[in-house]
Amino acid sequence: MEDRREPTVGLALGGGSARGWAHVGVIKALAEMNIRPNIIAGTSVGAIVGAVHALGALEGFEQWVLKLSRRDILGYMDLRFSGGGFFEGRRLVATFREHFGDAQFEDLGLPFGAIATELETGLEVWLREGSVAEAIRASISLPGIFTPVHHQGRWLVDGGLVNPVPISLCRAMGADRVIAVTLNGDILGRHNRRKPIKQPVDDGDERSADPNWMDRLAGGLRHGASWLKLPPLGTPGMPGLMQVTANSINIMQDRITRSRMAGDPPDILISPRLAHIGLLEFDRAQDAIPEGEAATRRMAPAIRDLLGEYS
């Protein structure tokens, strides 16, 4: 009789900054279908959520991100006027350690890997040993936003520069079947869909949220740092600094993702509809998580067809 071994399932969680809270919803919806990945690989924000899940701390993490306010987000952004980015990211790492300890890769309940990029050579770097917090900090180092990380003798930046959805790492770690999650599937050309949202602010009032609040922050930095002798602002109506940076990253990651998937497609691709969430709107978990769940449920027939006999 043929021995039908249960396949090893890998979950590849893609990069996409604030849209990455959708990964929490994806993992929850998979669990509802009795599908629990054996291997997790993550790029950028996917590395954060993947590591938390591998630690067995996803439920507490979900409650934390649902409570994030813009004031909290600004508190985590340790501003720099020198170096290779606006923000250093030390506070983010300190917060991760505060909530989840200084876990090492060998402490995780599931095999986990994170993707980073070596700045000098452009090589893809697979992080699978040592401090999980340090690996995450390297994987999330968006060029121009966060400063690079010096790790084991190399300067590392965001893994999305080379591998936005780490299907290849899942396979290299032993996955027979790979479920991949891309966060940028509906981003390009959809900027007109962005609308103000209603959400509570710190004083308890409900106000219309400004979708360009990070550009306003950048403008405030310009005003408060006149000593930098920055050139005058451009033509009225010109996209702001954060919008240019965000759209450029979206274009880059979308094109690289398409190219990588053409040569190494996943068995299942989950693509949440997240165009309405900006790159740094980390206070939008209440929108991103349900969409991650909904996108996974839309793919339920294909997932069951692939894994149904084992789930």
Short mmCIF file of C-alpha atoms in Angstrom, two decimals:
data_model
loop_
_atom_site.label_atom_id
_atom_site.label_comp_id
_atom_site.label_asym_id
_atom_site.label_seq_id
_atom_site.Cartn_x
_atom_site.Cartn_y
_atom_site.Cartn_z
CA MET A 1 0.00 0.00 0.00
CA GLU A 2 1.27 3.47 -0.89
CA ASP A 3 2.40 5.55 2.08
CA ARG A 4 0.66 8.92 1.78
CA ARG A 5 2.71 11.23 3.96
CA GLU A 6 1.11 14.45 5.14
CA PRO A 7 2.82 17.28 3.25
CA THR A 8 4.98 19.86 5.01
CA VAL A 9 3.18 23.18 4.59
CA GLY A 10 5.16 26.41 4.34
CA LEU A 11 3.68 29.88 4.81
CA ALA A 12 5.48 32.72 2.98
CA LEU A 13 4.47 36.10 4.41
CA GLY A 14 5.26 39.04 2.14
CA GLY A 15 6.40 42.58 2.88
CA GLY A 16 4.18 45.64 2.74
CA SER A 17 4.64 47.63 5.96
CA ALA A 18 1.33 48.52 7.66
CA ARG A 19 -0.63 46.30 5.32
CA GLY A 20 1.17 43.40 6.97
CA TRP A 21 -1.30 43.23 9.84
CA ALA A 22 -3.42 41.33 7.29
CA HIS A 23 -1.07 38.39 7.89
CA VAL A 24 -2.63 38.00 11.34
CA GLY A 25 -6.03 37.50 9.70
CA VAL A 26 -4.58 35.01 7.21
CA ILE A 27 -3.13 32.83 9.97
CA LYS A 28 -6.39 32.98 11.95
CA ALA A 29 -8.47 31.95 8.93
CA LEU A 30 -6.10 29.08 8.11
CA ALA A 31 -6.43 27.85 11.70
CA GLU A 32 -10.21 27.88 11.30
CA MET A 33 -9.70 25.48 8.38
CA ASN A 34 -7.49 23.32 10.63
CA ILE A 35 -4.42 24.27 8.59
CA ARG A 36 -1.37 25.06 10.67
CA PRO A 37 1.86 25.73 8.75
CA ASN A 38 4.89 23.63 9.60
CA ILE A 39 7.35 26.28 8.31
CA ILE A 40 7.16 30.07 8.17
CA ALA A 41 9.28 32.53 6.20
CA GLY A 42 8.75 36.28 6.26
CA THR A 43 9.97 39.42 4.59
CA SER A 44 9.80 42.79 6.38
CA VAL A 45 6.46 43.01 8.23
CA GLY A 46 5.92 39.38 7.27
CA ALA A 47 8.98 38.57 9.36
CA ILE A 48 7.41 40.31 12.36
CA VAL A 49 4.11 38.42 12.16
CA GLY A 50 5.83 35.15 11.25
CA ALA A 51 8.17 35.35 14.23
CA VAL A 52 5.33 36.18 16.61
CA HIS A 53 3.34 33.20 15.35
CA ALA A 54 6.37 30.92 15.66
CA LEU A 55 6.68 32.14 19.25
CA GLY A 56 3.06 31.16 19.92
CA ALA A 57 2.18 34.75 20.82
CA LEU A 58 -0.12 35.76 17.97
CA GLU A 59 -3.25 36.32 20.08
CA GLY A 60 -1.56 38.81 22.39
CA PHE A 61 0.16 40.46 19.44
CA GLU A 62 -3.20 40.95 17.70
CA GLN A 63 -4.59 42.74 20.74
CA TRP A 64 -1.53 44.98 20.83
CA VAL A 65 -1.69 46.05 17.18
CA LEU A 66 -5.44 46.66 17.41
CA LYS A 67 -4.74 49.23 20.13
CA LEU A 68 -1.97 51.07 18.26
CA SER A 69 -2.66 54.78 17.81
CA ARG A 70 -0.83 57.34 15.73
CA ARG A 71 0.64 58.74 18.91
CA ASP A 72 2.05 55.27 19.72
CA ILE A 73 3.49 54.93 16.21
CA LEU A 74 5.25 58.29 16.43
CA GLY A 75 6.61 57.24 19.82
CA TYR A 76 8.30 54.20 18.24
CA MET A 77 9.95 56.29 15.51
CA ASP A 78 13.28 57.47 16.87
CA LEU A 79 14.07 60.29 14.45
CA ARG A 80 17.57 60.83 13.05
CA PHE A 81 18.94 63.64 10.91
CA SER A 82 22.01 61.65 9.94
CA GLY A 83 22.69 58.14 8.73
CA GLY A 84 20.89 56.15 6.08
CA GLY A 85 17.26 56.76 7.06
CA PHE A 86 14.76 58.95 8.90
CA PHE A 87 14.30 56.53 11.78
CA GLU A 88 16.73 54.31 13.67
CA GLY A 89 14.31 51.58 14.76
CA ARG A 90 15.86 50.87 18.16
CA ARG A 91 12.58 51.61 19.94
CA LEU A 92 10.78 49.08 17.74
CA VAL A 93 13.29 46.37 18.65
CA ALA A 94 13.09 47.34 22.34
CA THR A 95 9.29 47.05 22.18
CA PHE A 96 9.51 43.64 20.55
CA ARG A 97 11.89 42.44 23.27
CA GLU A 98 9.66 43.92 25.97
CA HIS A 99 6.64 41.96 24.77
CA PHE A 100 8.25 38.73 23.59
CA GLY A 101 11.66 38.57 25.22
CA ASP A 102 15.02 38.21 23.52
CA ALA A 103 14.09 34.98 21.77
CA GLN A 104 16.65 33.08 19.71
CA PHE A 105 15.70 31.18 16.57
CA GLU A 106 16.22 27.88 18.37
CA ASP A 107 13.59 28.93 20.94
CA LEU A 108 10.80 29.13 18.34
CA GLY A 109 8.06 26.55 18.18
CA LEU A 110 8.22 26.40 14.36
CA PRO A 111 11.08 26.62 11.85
CA PHE A 112 11.25 30.29 10.86
CA GLY A 113 13.39 32.37 8.53
CA ALA A 114 13.54 36.07 7.67
CA ILE A 115 14.77 37.77 4.49
CA ALA A 116 17.13 40.75 4.36
CA THR A 117 19.30 42.33 1.66
CA GLU A 118 23.02 43.01 1.88
CA LEU A 119 23.34 46.67 0.99
CA GLU A 120 26.82 46.55 -0.51
CA THR A 121 26.33 43.57 -2.83
CA GLY A 122 22.55 43.27 -3.25
CA LEU A 123 22.72 39.65 -2.14
CA GLU A 124 19.65 38.01 -0.59
CA VAL A 125 20.34 37.06 3.03
CA TRP A 126 18.46 34.31 4.87
CA LEU A 127 18.41 34.94 8.62
CA ARG A 128 17.83 31.73 10.59
CA GLU A 129 20.01 31.91 13.68
CA GLY A 130 20.80 34.21 16.56
CA SER A 131 18.51 36.92 17.91
CA VAL A 132 15.02 36.98 16.38
CA ALA A 133 14.61 40.69 17.24
CA GLU A 134 17.83 41.60 15.42
CA ALA A 135 16.79 39.58 12.37
CA ILE A 136 13.42 41.34 12.27
CA ARG A 137 15.06 44.75 12.59
CA ALA A 138 17.24 43.95 9.57
CA SER A 139 14.33 42.60 7.53
CA ILE A 140 12.17 45.73 8.06
CA SER A 141 14.85 48.29 7.18
CA LEU A 142 13.00 50.09 4.38
CA PRO A 143 15.56 52.16 2.45
CA GLY A 144 15.23 55.84 3.23
CA ILE A 145 12.81 55.20 6.10
CA PHE A 146 14.84 53.09 8.56
CA THR A 147 18.60 53.09 8.91
CA PRO A 148 20.49 49.96 7.75
CA VAL A 149 21.46 47.36 10.34
CA HIS A 150 25.02 46.14 10.88
CA HIS A 151 24.63 42.40 11.38
CA GLN A 152 27.48 39.88 11.47
CA GLY A 153 29.82 42.20 9.59
CA ARG A 154 27.33 43.25 6.88
CA TRP A 155 25.01 46.21 6.40
CA LEU A 156 21.52 44.86 5.84
CA VAL A 157 18.31 46.49 4.58
CA ASP A 158 14.76 45.40 3.83
CA GLY A 159 14.38 41.95 2.31
CA GLY A 160 11.68 43.23 -0.03
CA LEU A 161 14.39 44.63 -2.29
CA VAL A 162 15.22 41.10 -3.45
CA ASN A 163 12.48 38.73 -2.28
CA PRO A 164 9.19 40.40 -1.25
CA VAL A 165 7.34 37.08 -0.84
CA PRO A 166 9.82 34.42 0.37
CA ILE A 167 8.50 31.31 -1.38
CA SER A 168 12.03 30.12 -2.17
CA LEU A 169 13.05 30.20 1.50
CA CYS A 170 10.00 28.13 2.46
CA ARG A 171 10.97 25.50 -0.10
CA ALA A 172 14.62 25.56 0.99
CA MET A 173 13.49 24.94 4.58
CA GLY A 174 11.65 21.80 3.48
CA ALA A 175 8.12 22.83 2.50
CA ASP A 176 6.30 20.49 0.10
CA ARG A 177 3.41 22.93 -0.35
CA VAL A 178 3.68 26.71 -0.06
CA ILE A 179 0.88 29.12 0.76
CA ALA A 180 2.07 32.64 -0.06
CA VAL A 181 0.60 35.99 0.94
CA THR A 182 1.28 39.10 -1.15
CA LEU A 183 0.29 42.49 0.24
CA ASN A 184 0.74 44.51 -2.95
CA GLY A 185 -1.55 42.75 -5.39
CA ASP A 186 -4.03 45.60 -5.79
CA ILE A 187 -1.83 48.59 -4.96
CA LEU A 188 -0.65 50.08 -8.26
CA GLY A 189 -3.05 52.40 -10.03
CA ARG A 190 -5.50 52.33 -7.13
CA HIS A 191 -4.55 55.53 -5.32
CA ASN A 192 -7.89 57.13 -6.16
CA ARG A 193 -9.61 54.52 -4.01
CA ARG A 194 -8.08 55.92 -0.84
CA LYS A 195 -10.71 57.63 1.30
CA PRO A 196 -10.68 59.32 4.69
CA ILE A 197 -11.75 56.93 7.44
CA LYS A 198 -13.49 57.48 10.71
CA GLN A 199 -11.63 56.37 13.78
CA PRO A 200 -11.35 57.45 17.41
CA VAL A 201 -8.43 59.68 18.37
CA ASP A 202 -6.76 60.07 21.73
CA ASP A 203 -9.15 62.69 23.12
CA GLY A 204 -12.17 60.46 22.50
CA ASP A 205 -13.63 62.41 19.58
CA GLU A 206 -14.26 60.76 16.23
CA ARG A 207 -12.54 62.66 13.43
CA SER A 208 -11.80 62.13 9.80
CA ALA A 209 -8.37 60.52 9.54
CA ASP A 210 -5.94 62.25 7.20
CA PRO A 211 -4.54 59.73 4.67
CA ASN A 212 -1.53 62.02 4.13
CA TRP A 213 -0.59 62.36 7.78
CA MET A 214 2.94 61.07 7.25
CA ASP A 215 3.51 63.73 4.60
CA ARG A 216 2.31 66.29 7.13
CA LEU A 217 4.85 64.88 9.56
CA ALA A 218 7.58 65.26 6.95
CA GLY A 219 6.50 68.84 6.33
CA GLY A 220 6.68 69.54 10.04
CA LEU A 221 10.20 68.14 10.16
CA ARG A 222 11.18 70.46 7.31
CA HIS A 223 9.72 73.46 9.14
CA GLY A 224 11.38 72.53 12.41
CA ALA A 225 14.80 71.90 10.87
CA SER A 226 15.46 75.10 8.97
CA TRP A 227 19.13 74.74 9.84
CA LEU A 228 19.30 71.93 7.26
CA LYS A 229 18.87 74.58 4.52
CA LEU A 230 16.55 72.31 2.53
CA PRO A 231 15.55 73.51 -0.95
CA PRO A 232 12.09 75.04 -1.46
CA LEU A 233 9.11 72.77 -1.86
CA GLY A 234 8.18 71.83 -5.43
CA THR A 235 5.20 72.63 -7.61
CA PRO A 236 1.82 72.78 -5.84
CA GLY A 237 0.12 69.41 -6.11
CA MET A 238 3.44 67.57 -6.34
CA PRO A 239 3.38 64.27 -4.40
CA GLY A 240 4.87 64.56 -0.92
CA LEU A 241 8.04 62.87 0.29
CA MET A 242 6.28 59.97 1.96
CA GLN A 243 3.93 59.45 -0.98
CA VAL A 244 6.85 59.32 -3.43
CA THR A 245 8.75 56.91 -1.17
CA ALA A 246 5.70 54.71 -0.59
CA ASN A 247 4.69 54.53 -4.25
CA SER A 248 8.26 53.80 -5.33
CA ILE A 249 8.50 50.94 -2.85
CA ASN A 250 5.10 49.62 -4.00
CA ILE A 251 6.22 49.64 -7.65
CA MET A 252 9.51 47.95 -6.85
CA GLN A 253 8.00 45.22 -4.71
CA ASP A 254 5.14 44.54 -7.12
CA ARG A 255 7.50 44.10 -10.08
CA ILE A 256 10.00 41.98 -8.15
CA THR A 257 7.19 39.81 -6.74
CA ARG A 258 5.77 39.17 -10.21
CA SER A 259 9.21 38.27 -11.54
CA ARG A 260 10.05 35.92 -8.67
CA MET A 261 6.67 34.18 -8.81
CA ALA A 262 6.97 33.60 -12.54
CA GLY A 263 9.98 31.38 -11.86
CA ASP A 264 8.88 29.95 -8.52
CA PRO A 265 5.10 30.15 -8.09
CA PRO A 266 3.45 29.17 -4.80
CA ASP A 267 0.88 26.40 -4.63
CA ILE A 268 -1.66 28.89 -3.23
CA LEU A 269 -1.49 32.69 -3.46
CA ILE A 270 -3.54 34.80 -1.05
CA SER A 271 -3.84 38.45 -2.07
CA PRO A 272 -5.73 40.66 0.41
CA ARG A 273 -7.26 43.86 -0.97
CA LEU A 274 -5.30 46.52 0.89
CA ALA A 275 -4.95 49.50 -1.47
CA HIS A 276 -6.86 51.66 1.02
CA ILE A 277 -4.12 51.27 3.67
CA GLY A 278 -1.00 53.44 3.42
CA LEU A 279 2.54 52.21 3.85
CA LEU A 280 2.96 53.58 7.38
CA GLU A 281 -0.64 53.50 8.64
CA PHE A 282 0.09 50.96 11.34
CA ASP A 283 -2.99 52.15 13.22
CA ARG A 284 -5.22 50.43 10.62
CA ALA A 285 -5.07 46.89 12.03
CA GLN A 286 -8.84 46.93 12.49
CA ASP A 287 -9.11 47.15 8.68
CA ALA A 288 -6.17 44.94 7.67
CA ILE A 289 -6.80 41.90 9.87
CA PRO A 290 -10.39 41.25 8.69
CA GLU A 291 -9.30 41.63 5.06
CA GLY A 292 -6.60 39.01 5.63
CA GLU A 293 -9.27 36.67 6.95
CA ALA A 294 -11.63 37.45 4.06
CA ALA A 295 -8.92 36.93 1.42
CA THR A 296 -8.05 33.55 2.91
CA ARG A 297 -11.67 32.46 2.98
CA ARG A 298 -12.00 33.45 -0.69
CA MET A 299 -9.24 30.95 -1.41
CA ALA A 300 -10.71 28.25 0.82
CA PRO A 301 -11.88 25.97 -2.05
CA ALA A 302 -8.39 25.97 -3.60
CA ILE A 303 -6.75 25.43 -0.22
CA ARG A 304 -9.04 22.52 0.61
CA ASP A 305 -8.49 21.05 -2.83
CA LEU A 306 -4.72 21.14 -2.22
CA LEU A 307 -4.69 20.04 1.43
CA GLY A 308 -8.23 18.90 2.14
CA GLU A 309 -7.48 15.23 2.62
CA TYR A 310 -4.97 16.10 5.34
CA SER A 311 -6.79 18.98 7.10
#
